[in-house]
CSV table of C-alpha atoms in Angstrom, one decimal:
chain,number,residue,atom,x,y,z
O,1,MET,CA,-18.7,-22.8,7.7
O,2,PRO,CA,-20.4,-19.5,6.7
O,3,PRO,CA,-17.9,-17.0,5.3
O,4,ASP,CA,-17.8,-13.4,6.5
O,5,VAL,CA,-17.5,-12.2,2.9
O,6,PRO,CA,-20.7,-11.3,1.1
O,7,GLN,CA,-21.1,-12.7,-2.3
O,8,ARG,CA,-22.2,-9.9,-4.6
O,9,PRO,CA,-21.3,-9.3,-8.3
O,10,PRO,CA,-18.9,-6.6,-9.4
O,11,LEU,CA,-20.3,-3.2,-10.4
O,12,GLU,CA,-19.8,-1.6,-13.8
O,13,ILE,CA,-20.0,2.0,-14.9
O,14,VAL,CA,-21.3,2.3,-18.4
O,15,LYS,CA,-22.5,5.1,-20.7
O,16,GLN,CA,-26.0,4.7,-22.1
O,17,GLY,CA,-26.9,7.5,-24.5
O,18,ARG,CA,-26.1,10.8,-22.7
O,19,VAL,CA,-26.1,9.4,-19.1
O,20,TRP,CA,-23.8,7.1,-17.1
O,21,LEU,CA,-25.2,4.1,-15.3
O,22,VAL,CA,-24.0,2.2,-12.3
O,23,GLU,CA,-25.1,-1.4,-12.8
O,24,GLU,CA,-24.4,-5.0,-11.8
O,25,TYR,CA,-21.5,-6.3,-13.8
O,26,ARG,CA,-22.7,-8.2,-16.9
O,27,ARG,CA,-19.5,-8.0,-19.0
O,28,GLY,CA,-20.8,-5.0,-20.9
O,29,ALA,CA,-24.1,-6.7,-21.8
O,30,ARG,CA,-26.1,-3.8,-20.2
O,31,ASP,CA,-28.7,-6.2,-18.7
O,32,GLY,CA,-27.8,-6.1,-15.0
O,33,GLU,CA,-29.7,-4.3,-12.3
O,34,THR,CA,-29.3,-0.6,-12.5
O,35,TYR,CA,-28.5,1.1,-9.2
O,36,SER,CA,-28.2,4.8,-10.3
O,37,THR,CA,-27.9,7.2,-13.3
O,38,HIS,CA,-25.7,10.2,-13.6
O,39,ASP,CA,-25.1,13.1,-16.0
O,40,GLU,CA,-21.3,13.0,-15.5
O,41,GLN,CA,-18.9,10.1,-15.5
O,42,ILE,CA,-17.1,11.4,-12.4
O,43,ASP,CA,-20.4,11.3,-10.4
O,44,ALA,CA,-21.1,7.8,-11.6
O,45,VAL,CA,-17.6,6.7,-10.5
O,46,ARG,CA,-18.1,8.2,-7.0
O,47,SER,CA,-21.4,6.6,-6.7
O,48,ALA,CA,-20.0,3.2,-7.7
O,49,LYS,CA,-17.1,3.4,-5.3
O,50,SER,CA,-19.5,4.4,-2.4
O,51,ARG,CA,-21.8,1.5,-3.2
O,52,MET,CA,-18.9,-0.9,-3.6
O,53,ASP,CA,-17.7,-0.1,-0.1
O,54,ALA,CA,-21.1,0.1,1.6
O,55,ASP,CA,-22.6,-3.0,0.0
O,56,THR,CA,-19.3,-4.9,-0.2
O,57,HIS,CA,-19.1,-5.5,-3.9
O,58,PRO,CA,-15.6,-6.8,-4.9
O,59,CYS,CA,-14.8,-4.2,-7.6
O,60,ALA,CA,-16.2,-1.7,-10.1
O,61,VAL,CA,-15.3,-1.8,-13.8
O,62,ARG,CA,-15.4,1.5,-15.7
O,63,TRP,CA,-16.1,1.1,-19.4
O,64,ASP,CA,-14.5,3.5,-21.8
O,65,GLY,CA,-16.5,2.4,-24.8
O,66,PRO,CA,-18.8,-0.5,-25.9
O,67,ARG,CA,-15.9,-3.0,-25.9
O,68,SER,CA,-13.1,-1.5,-23.8
O,69,VAL,CA,-12.3,-1.0,-20.1
O,70,SER,CA,-10.4,2.0,-18.8
O,71,GLU,CA,-10.2,1.2,-15.1
O,72,VAL,CA,-11.0,-1.3,-12.4
O,73,TYR,CA,-11.5,-0.1,-8.8
O,74,TRP,CA,-11.0,-2.8,-6.0
O,75,ASN,CA,-12.6,-3.1,-2.6
O,76,PRO,CA,-9.8,-3.6,0.0
O,77,LEU,CA,-11.7,-6.5,1.5
O,78,PHE,CA,-11.3,-8.4,-1.8
O,79,GLU,CA,-7.6,-7.6,-2.2
O,80,CYS,CA,-6.3,-11.0,-1.4
O,81,LEU,CA,-7.4,-14.5,-0.6
O,82,VAL,CA,-4.8,-16.6,1.3
O,83,VAL,CA,-4.4,-20.4,1.4
O,84,GLY,CA,-2.1,-21.6,4.2
O,85,TYR,CA,-1.7,-23.9,7.2
O,86,ASP,CA,-3.2,-22.7,10.5
O,87,ASP,CA,-1.3,-24.2,13.5
O,88,LEU,CA,-4.2,-23.2,15.8
O,89,VAL,CA,-6.8,-25.0,13.7
O,90,GLY,CA,-4.4,-27.8,12.7
O,91,ALA,CA,-5.6,-27.7,9.1
O,92,TRP,CA,-5.3,-25.9,5.8
O,93,THR,CA,-7.5,-22.8,5.6
O,94,VAL,CA,-8.7,-20.3,2.9
O,95,VAL,CA,-9.0,-16.9,4.5
O,96,PRO,CA,-9.4,-13.4,3.1
O,97,GLU,CA,-6.3,-11.4,4.1
O,98,ALA,CA,-8.5,-8.5,5.3
O,99,GLY,CA,-11.1,-10.8,6.8
O,100,THR,CA,-11.6,-12.5,10.2
O,101,CYS,CA,-13.2,-15.9,9.3
O,102,ALA,CA,-12.0,-18.8,7.2
O,103,MET,CA,-14.1,-19.4,4.1
O,104,ALA,CA,-12.9,-23.1,4.0
O,105,VAL,CA,-10.9,-25.6,6.0
O,106,HIS,CA,-9.3,-28.7,4.6
O,107,ASP,CA,-7.0,-31.5,5.7
O,108,SER,CA,-4.7,-31.3,2.7
O,109,ARG,CA,-2.9,-28.5,0.9
O,110,GLU,CA,-4.1,-29.7,-2.5
O,111,ALA,CA,-7.8,-29.6,-1.4
O,112,ALA,CA,-7.3,-26.1,0.1
O,113,GLY,CA,-5.5,-24.9,-3.0
O,114,LYS,CA,-8.3,-26.1,-5.3
O,115,ARG,CA,-11.0,-24.6,-3.1
O,116,GLY,CA,-9.1,-21.3,-2.9
O,117,LYS,CA,-9.2,-21.1,-6.7
O,118,GLN,CA,-12.9,-21.8,-6.7
O,119,LEU,CA,-13.6,-19.2,-4.1
O,120,GLN,CA,-11.4,-16.6,-5.9
O,121,ARG,CA,-13.5,-17.1,-9.0
O,122,ALA,CA,-16.8,-17.1,-7.2
O,123,TYR,CA,-16.2,-14.1,-5.0
O,124,ASP,CA,-13.9,-12.1,-7.3
O,125,PHE,CA,-10.8,-11.7,-5.2
O,126,LYS,CA,-8.1,-9.7,-6.8
O,127,HIS,CA,-5.3,-12.0,-5.8
O,128,LEU,CA,-4.9,-15.6,-4.5
O,129,HIS,CA,-1.7,-16.4,-2.5
O,130,ALA,CA,-1.0,-19.9,-1.5
O,131,TYR,CA,1.7,-20.8,1.1
O,132,ASP,CA,3.2,-24.1,2.1
O,133,ARG,CA,3.5,-25.3,5.7
O,134,ARG,CA,6.7,-23.3,6.2
O,135,GLY,CA,4.9,-20.2,5.1
O,136,GLU,CA,6.7,-19.9,1.8
O,137,SER,CA,4.8,-18.9,-1.2
O,138,TYR,CA,4.3,-21.7,-3.8
O,139,GLU,CA,1.6,-20.2,-6.0
O,140,GLU,CA,0.0,-16.9,-6.9
O,141,ARG,CA,-3.0,-16.3,-9.1
O,142,ASP,CA,-4.5,-13.0,-10.2
O,143,HIS,CA,-8.2,-12.3,-10.9
O,144,ARG,CA,-9.2,-12.8,-14.5
O,145,PHE,CA,-9.3,-9.0,-15.0
O,146,LEU,CA,-5.6,-8.8,-14.2
O,147,ARG,CA,-4.6,-11.9,-16.0
O,148,HIS,CA,-6.2,-10.5,-19.2
O,149,ASP,CA,-5.1,-7.0,-18.4
O,150,VAL,CA,-8.5,-5.7,-19.4
O,151,THR,CA,-7.5,-2.0,-19.0
O,152,ARG,CA,-4.6,-2.4,-21.5
O,153,SER,CA,-5.0,-0.4,-24.7
O,154,GLY,CA,-6.2,-2.5,-27.6
O,155,VAL,CA,-8.0,-5.2,-25.5
O,156,ARG,CA,-11.6,-5.6,-26.8
O,157,PHE,CA,-14.5,-7.7,-25.6
O,158,SER,CA,-17.0,-9.6,-27.7
O,159,LYS,CA,-20.5,-8.9,-26.5
O,160,GLU,CA,-21.7,-11.8,-28.7
O,161,ALA,CA,-19.4,-14.2,-26.8
O,162,ILE,CA,-21.0,-13.8,-23.4
O,163,GLU,CA,-21.5,-17.2,-21.7
O,164,SER,CA,-21.5,-18.6,-18.2
O,165,VAL,CA,-18.7,-20.7,-16.8
O,166,PRO,CA,-19.9,-23.8,-15.0
O,167,PRO,CA,-20.1,-23.3,-11.2
O,168,PRO,CA,-17.2,-24.5,-9.0
O,169,GLU,CA,-17.1,-28.2,-8.1
O,170,ARG,CA,-18.7,-29.1,-4.8
O,171,ASP,CA,-16.6,-30.1,-1.8
O,172,ASP,CA,-17.7,-32.7,0.7
O,173,ASP,CA,-18.9,-30.1,3.2
O,174,PRO,CA,-22.1,-28.5,1.9
O,175,GLU,CA,-21.8,-25.6,4.3
O,176,GLU,CA,-18.6,-24.5,2.7
O,177,THR,CA,-20.0,-24.8,-0.9
O,178,ASP,CA,-23.4,-23.2,-0.8
O,179,ALA,CA,-22.1,-19.7,-1.4
O,180,ALA,CA,-19.6,-20.6,-4.1
O,181,THR,CA,-21.9,-22.8,-6.1
O,182,THR,CA,-24.7,-20.2,-6.4
O,183,SER,CA,-22.3,-17.7,-8.0
O,184,ASP,CA,-23.1,-16.2,-11.3
O,185,ALA,CA,-19.4,-15.9,-12.0
O,186,THR,CA,-18.3,-15.5,-15.6
O,187,GLU,CA,-15.1,-15.4,-17.6
O,188,VAL,CA,-14.1,-12.7,-20.0
O,189,ASP,CA,-14.2,-13.7,-23.7
O,190,TYR,CA,-12.1,-11.8,-26.2
O,191,VAL,CA,-12.5,-11.2,-29.9
O,192,GLY,CA,-9.8,-13.4,-31.2
O,193,PRO,CA,-7.6,-14.8,-28.4
O,194,ALA,CA,-10.2,-16.0,-26.1
O,195,SER,CA,-8.2,-19.0,-24.8
O,196,PRO,CA,-6.0,-17.6,-21.9
O,197,GLY,CA,-8.8,-17.1,-19.4
O,198,GLN,CA,-10.4,-20.4,-20.3
O,199,LEU,CA,-7.0,-22.2,-20.2
O,200,GLY,CA,-6.4,-20.8,-16.8
O,201,ALA,CA,-9.4,-22.8,-15.6
O,202,SER,CA,-8.4,-25.9,-17.6
O,203,ILE,CA,-4.7,-26.2,-16.7
O,204,PRO,CA,-4.1,-26.3,-13.0
O,205,ASP,CA,-0.5,-25.0,-13.1
O,206,VAL,CA,-1.4,-21.9,-15.2
O,207,THR,CA,-1.5,-18.8,-13.0
O,208,LYS,CA,-0.5,-16.0,-15.4
O,209,VAL,CA,-0.7,-15.9,-19.2
O,210,GLU,CA,1.1,-13.6,-21.6
O,211,PHE,CA,0.2,-13.2,-25.2
O,212,ILE,CA,3.0,-14.1,-27.6
O,213,ASP,CA,1.2,-14.6,-30.9
O,214,THR,CA,-2.6,-14.5,-31.3
O,215,ASP,CA,-3.0,-13.5,-34.9
O,216,GLY,CA,-3.5,-16.8,-36.6
O,217,VAL,CA,-5.6,-19.9,-36.2
O,218,VAL,CA,-3.2,-21.3,-33.6
O,219,HIS,CA,-2.4,-19.0,-30.7
O,220,ARG,CA,0.7,-19.0,-28.5
O,221,TYR,CA,1.0,-18.0,-24.9
O,222,ALA,CA,3.8,-17.9,-22.3
O,223,THR,CA,3.3,-18.8,-18.6
O,224,PRO,CA,5.5,-19.5,-15.6
O,225,TRP,CA,5.6,-23.2,-14.6
O,226,ASP,CA,6.7,-25.2,-11.6
O,227,GLY,CA,10.2,-24.8,-10.1
O,228,GLY,CA,10.9,-21.4,-11.7
O,229,THR,CA,10.7,-22.9,-15.3
O,230,TYR,CA,9.0,-21.5,-18.3
O,231,ALA,CA,6.3,-22.9,-20.5
O,232,GLU,CA,4.4,-22.0,-23.6
O,233,ILE,CA,0.8,-23.0,-24.5
O,234,LEU,CA,-0.2,-23.7,-28.1
O,235,ALA,CA,-4.0,-23.5,-28.5
O,236,VAL,CA,-6.3,-23.5,-31.4
O,237,SER,CA,-8.3,-20.2,-31.7
O,238,SER,CA,-11.7,-20.4,-30.1
O,239,LYS,CA,-13.1,-19.4,-33.5
O,240,HIS,CA,-11.9,-22.6,-35.1
O,241,GLY,CA,-11.7,-25.1,-32.1
O,242,THR,CA,-14.8,-27.0,-33.1
O,243,ASP,CA,-14.3,-27.0,-36.9
O,244,GLY,CA,-14.3,-30.4,-38.5
O,245,GLY,CA,-10.8,-31.9,-39.0
O,246,VAL,CA,-9.1,-29.5,-36.6
O,247,GLN,CA,-8.9,-31.8,-33.5
O,248,PRO,CA,-7.7,-34.9,-35.4
O,249,ALA,CA,-5.1,-32.8,-37.2
O,250,PHE,CA,-3.9,-31.3,-33.8
O,251,SER,CA,-4.0,-34.7,-32.1
O,252,GLU,CA,-2.1,-36.6,-34.8
O,253,ARG,CA,0.9,-34.2,-34.6
O,254,LEU,CA,0.8,-34.0,-30.8
O,255,SER,CA,0.7,-37.8,-30.4
O,256,ARG,CA,3.9,-38.2,-32.3
O,257,TRP,CA,5.5,-35.4,-30.3
O,258,GLU,CA,4.5,-36.9,-27.0
O,259,THR,CA,6.0,-40.3,-27.8
O,260,VAL,CA,9.5,-38.8,-27.9
O,261,ASP,CA,9.3,-35.7,-25.6
O,262,ASP,CA,11.7,-37.3,-23.2
O,263,SER,CA,14.5,-36.9,-25.8
O,264,ALA,CA,17.2,-34.4,-25.1
O,265,HIS,CA,16.4,-31.9,-27.8
O,266,VAL,CA,12.6,-32.3,-28.0
O,267,ALA,CA,10.5,-30.0,-25.9
O,268,THR,CA,8.9,-31.7,-22.9
O,269,VAL,CA,5.1,-31.8,-23.0
O,270,HIS,CA,3.6,-30.8,-19.6
O,271,GLU,CA,-0.1,-31.2,-20.3
O,272,SER,CA,-2.5,-31.3,-23.1
O,273,GLY,CA,-6.3,-31.3,-23.6
O,274,THR,CA,-9.2,-30.6,-25.9
O,275,ALA,CA,-11.3,-28.1,-23.9
O,276,PRO,CA,-12.1,-25.3,-24.5
O,277,THR,CA,-10.1,-25.9,-27.7
O,278,PRO,CA,-7.2,-28.3,-28.5
O,279,TRP,CA,-4.1,-27.2,-26.6
O,280,VAL,CA,-0.7,-28.3,-25.3
O,281,ALA,CA,1.6,-26.9,-22.7
O,282,TYR,CA,5.3,-27.6,-23.0
O,283,ARG,CA,8.6,-26.6,-21.4
O,284,VAL,CA,10.7,-23.8,-23.0
O,285,GLY,CA,13.8,-21.8,-22.2
O,286,LYS,CA,14.1,-18.0,-21.6
O,287,HIS,CA,14.9,-17.4,-25.3
O,288,THR,CA,14.0,-18.7,-28.7
O,289,LEU,CA,16.4,-19.0,-31.6
O,290,GLY,CA,14.4,-16.4,-33.4
O,291,GLU,CA,15.2,-13.9,-30.7
O,292,ILE,CA,18.9,-14.3,-30.3
O,293,GLY,CA,20.1,-16.8,-32.9
O,294,THR,CA,22.1,-14.4,-35.1
O,295,ASP,CA,23.6,-12.7,-32.1
O,296,LEU,CA,25.4,-15.9,-30.9
O,297,PRO,CA,29.0,-16.9,-31.9
O,298,VAL,CA,29.1,-18.9,-35.1
O,299,GLU,CA,30.3,-22.0,-33.4
O,300,VAL,CA,27.4,-21.9,-31.1
O,301,ARG,CA,25.0,-21.5,-34.0
O,302,LEU,CA,26.4,-24.6,-35.5
O,303,ASP,CA,26.1,-26.5,-32.2
O,304,ILE,CA,22.5,-25.4,-31.9
O,305,LEU,CA,21.8,-26.5,-35.5
O,306,GLY,CA,23.2,-29.9,-34.5
O,307,ASP,CA,20.7,-30.1,-31.6
O,308,ILE,CA,17.9,-29.3,-34.1
O,309,VAL,CA,19.1,-32.1,-36.4
O,310,ASP,CA,19.1,-34.5,-33.5
O,311,ALA,CA,15.6,-33.5,-32.6
O,312,ALA,CA,14.3,-33.8,-36.2
O,313,THR,CA,16.0,-37.3,-36.5
O,314,THR,CA,14.3,-38.4,-33.3
O,315,VAL,CA,10.8,-37.2,-34.2
O,316,ALA,CA,11.0,-38.3,-37.9
O,317,ASP,CA,8.5,-41.0,-38.8
O,318,SER,CA,8.2,-42.6,-42.2
O,319,SER,CA,4.4,-42.5,-42.0
O,320,LEU,CA,4.3,-39.0,-40.6
O,321,PRO,CA,6.9,-36.7,-42.2
O,322,VAL,CA,8.3,-33.9,-39.9
O,323,CYS,CA,7.7,-30.2,-40.3
O,324,GLY,CA,7.4,-27.1,-38.1
O,325,LEU,CA,11.0,-26.2,-37.9
O,326,TYR,CA,11.0,-22.4,-37.4
O,327,PRO,CA,13.3,-20.2,-35.3
O,328,ALA,CA,10.4,-19.4,-33.0
O,329,ASN,CA,9.9,-23.1,-32.3
O,330,VAL,CA,13.5,-23.6,-31.2
O,331,HIS,CA,13.9,-22.9,-27.5
O,332,LEU,CA,17.3,-22.1,-25.9
O,333,LYS,CA,18.4,-23.0,-22.4
O,334,GLY,CA,21.7,-22.1,-20.8
O,335,GLY,CA,23.9,-19.1,-21.3
O,336,ASP,CA,27.6,-18.3,-21.4
O,337,SER,CA,28.5,-21.7,-20.1
O,338,GLY,CA,26.7,-23.3,-23.1
O,339,TRP,CA,23.4,-23.4,-24.9
O,340,ARG,CA,21.1,-26.3,-25.4
O,341,ALA,CA,18.2,-26.3,-27.9
O,342,THR,CA,14.8,-28.0,-27.7
O,343,VAL,CA,12.2,-28.0,-30.5
O,344,SER,CA,8.4,-27.8,-30.2
O,345,ASN,CA,5.3,-27.6,-32.3
O,346,TRP,CA,6.3,-30.3,-34.8
O,347,GLY,CA,3.8,-29.3,-37.5
O,348,ILE,CA,0.8,-28.8,-35.3
O,349,GLU,CA,0.1,-25.3,-36.7
O,350,TRP,CA,0.7,-26.4,-40.3
O,351,ALA,CA,-1.7,-29.4,-39.9
O,352,VAL,CA,-4.4,-27.2,-38.3
O,353,ARG,CA,-4.1,-24.6,-41.1
O,354,GLU,CA,-4.4,-27.4,-43.7
O,355,ALA,CA,-7.5,-28.7,-42.0
O,356,LEU,CA,-9.1,-25.3,-42.2
O,357,GLY,CA,-7.9,-24.5,-45.7
O,358,VAL,CA,-6.0,-21.4,-44.4
O,359,ASP,CA,-3.2,-20.1,-46.6
O,360,HIS,CA,0.3,-20.2,-45.1
O,361,GLY,CA,3.9,-19.6,-46.1
O,362,SER,CA,7.1,-18.2,-44.7
O,363,PRO,CA,10.8,-18.2,-45.6
O,364,PHE,CA,11.1,-21.5,-43.7
O,365,THR,CA,8.2,-23.3,-45.4
O,366,ALA,CA,9.1,-26.0,-48.0
O,367,PRO,CA,7.5,-25.6,-51.5
O,368,GLU,CA,5.5,-28.8,-51.2
O,369,GLN,CA,3.9,-27.5,-48.0
O,370,LEU,CA,2.2,-24.8,-50.1
O,371,ASP,CA,0.4,-27.6,-51.9
O,372,GLY,CA,-0.7,-29.3,-48.7
O,373,ARG,CA,2.0,-32.1,-48.9
O,374,LEU,CA,4.8,-33.2,-46.7
O,375,THR,CA,7.7,-35.4,-47.8
O,376,PRO,CA,10.6,-37.1,-46.0
O,377,THR,CA,12.8,-34.3,-47.1
O,378,THR,CA,10.5,-31.4,-46.0
O,379,VAL,CA,12.5,-31.3,-42.8
O,380,VAL,CA,15.8,-31.0,-44.7
O,381,TYR,CA,14.4,-27.9,-46.5
O,382,GLN,CA,13.4,-26.3,-43.2
O,383,LEU,CA,16.8,-27.2,-41.7
O,384,GLY,CA,18.5,-25.6,-44.7
O,385,ALA,CA,16.4,-22.5,-44.3
O,386,ILE,CA,17.4,-22.2,-40.6
O,387,ALA,CA,21.0,-22.8,-41.4
O,388,TYR,CA,21.0,-20.2,-44.2
O,389,TRP,CA,19.5,-17.7,-41.8
O,390,LEU,CA,22.0,-18.5,-39.1
O,391,LEU,CA,25.1,-18.5,-41.3
O,392,CYS,CA,24.1,-15.7,-43.7
O,393,GLY,CA,22.2,-13.4,-41.4
O,394,THR,CA,19.1,-13.3,-43.7
O,395,THR,CA,16.4,-15.6,-44.9
O,396,PRO,CA,16.8,-17.6,-48.2
O,397,VAL,CA,13.7,-16.0,-49.7
O,398,GLU,CA,11.8,-12.8,-49.2
O,399,GLU,CA,10.0,-12.2,-45.9
O,400,THR,CA,6.7,-11.4,-47.7
O,401,ALA,CA,4.3,-14.3,-48.1
O,402,THR,CA,3.8,-13.6,-51.8
O,403,GLY,CA,7.6,-13.3,-52.5
O,404,SER,CA,8.3,-16.4,-50.4
O,405,ARG,CA,5.8,-18.6,-52.4
O,406,ALA,CA,7.1,-17.4,-55.8
O,407,THR,CA,10.8,-18.0,-55.1
O,408,MET,CA,10.3,-21.2,-53.2
O,409,ARG,CA,8.4,-22.8,-56.1
O,410,THR,CA,11.1,-21.9,-58.6
O,411,GLY,CA,14.2,-22.2,-56.4
O,412,GLN,CA,15.2,-18.6,-57.0
O,413,LEU,CA,16.9,-18.1,-53.6
O,414,ARG,CA,18.9,-15.1,-52.5
O,415,THR,CA,22.6,-15.7,-53.3
O,416,PRO,CA,24.1,-16.9,-50.0
O,417,GLN,CA,26.5,-14.4,-48.5
O,418,PRO,CA,27.9,-16.2,-45.4
O,419,VAL,CA,29.2,-14.2,-42.5
O,420,ASP,CA,32.9,-13.6,-42.3
O,421,GLU,CA,33.7,-16.6,-40.2
O,422,ILE,CA,32.0,-19.0,-42.6
O,423,SER,CA,33.5,-20.3,-45.8
O,424,GLN,CA,31.8,-19.7,-49.2
O,425,ALA,CA,32.0,-23.5,-49.6
O,426,VAL,CA,28.7,-23.8,-47.7
O,427,GLU,CA,26.8,-22.3,-50.7
O,428,PRO,CA,26.3,-25.5,-52.7
O,429,VAL,CA,25.4,-27.4,-49.4
O,430,LEU,CA,22.7,-24.8,-48.6
O,431,ARG,CA,21.4,-24.8,-52.2
O,432,ARG,CA,21.0,-28.6,-52.3
O,433,ALA,CA,19.2,-28.6,-49.0
O,434,LEU,CA,16.9,-25.8,-50.3
O,435,ALA,CA,16.2,-27.5,-53.7
O,436,PRO,CA,12.5,-26.9,-54.7
O,437,ALA,CA,12.2,-30.6,-55.7
O,438,PRO,CA,12.1,-32.9,-52.6
O,439,ASP,CA,14.1,-35.6,-54.4
O,440,ASP,CA,17.0,-33.2,-55.2
O,441,ARG,CA,17.7,-32.5,-51.5
O,442,TYR,CA,19.8,-34.4,-49.0
O,443,GLY,CA,18.2,-37.7,-48.0
O,444,SER,CA,18.3,-37.0,-44.3
O,445,PRO,CA,19.0,-34.2,-41.7
O,446,ILE,CA,22.2,-36.0,-40.6
O,447,ALA,CA,23.6,-36.1,-44.2
O,448,PHE,CA,22.9,-32.4,-44.6
O,449,TYR,CA,24.5,-31.5,-41.3
O,450,ARG,CA,27.6,-33.7,-42.0
O,451,ASP,CA,28.3,-31.9,-45.3
O,452,LEU,CA,27.5,-28.5,-43.8
O,453,THR,CA,29.9,-28.8,-40.9
O,454,GLY,CA,32.5,-30.2,-43.2
O,455,SER,CA,32.3,-27.1,-45.5
O,456,VAL,CA,32.4,-24.3,-43.0
């Protein structure tokens, strides 16, 4: 079925020396066909918009510098691609909202949805909206430019990272696939966090990705998930994804997590994979303990700590000691009627850092971890650090990495000053949990929690 939408590449407006060029979009590579040159940027923008409308290009990208975009102009014809059931046709169709002809027709919603995503990528539609048989929206997906927010201040592109994405998979009907499979469609690669756009193509349920933490070797993203729930994605930086030892380190920790992810206080794993880099998507709540932990009533903090103890006891394995207990990895669900905690990560980030030989350390890192070791009581130290923070309102050691390492190795902690509702009797319990020598700590999370709750 021939579509009524021409398949042409986006345009880009770029500065070359003292003149502005209107070219085929090549992600800033400056090697596309040049359509016109202009002395002023405003003239180049006008020319690009005119050509975009006249020749039916999907959009025009205005570069503000060699690696940054300042604006994207969209052709109304490419505003939205719609997947829905057509009663007249008696089938599921993929139709441009501003068009008059279906680009694809399928017997099932799943096939139409998959084809819609392929056509959105191939033809550069700004939005994809998918509706069920009742006409209710069940999925929305933005163009990669919008998902990455390429006009946001601070976003930068890597000209060295330009590479093509494989063409969309073929459907059974060759007439419907010819246009899409001949596309020169590409994805945007970032300096640093290159994973979100690639993950969007790898994980079917991902429609929008928000950066949470993209500074280290393992990046963290947030995304909506099915049924109005929330998910996070943990992914190895594209810079290190193929380094030796990274994938086994990631997989070992993930495998242990997946075996118990149906437990009440262990974060549920939705999906995982190894391309483009090792990643895992898992269910989270609206908040993390790091965001609101010290704002909660003391009795709630203790209950949440009990959830973390339960999770750590569940995941613990004599052959694979537990780590990864940080406030940011504790996810809270509920509200005024009660909070429930689930825990994620379980040492994935630590294991990847160790595989790469990357330095690490925080107020919640046990001393032996600085030497690349885990022990059965590493988890007790991390629970003690979280308990100290929850009950004293500050971390047990300095926030700076240098200060943390020095005080952790010697056991020189800040003197615990519990909040008003907590007895000073918790001090020796916290100190024992945070002992620098693993053998001097409590033997298990449960033993620590029992003494802690008995002393408050």
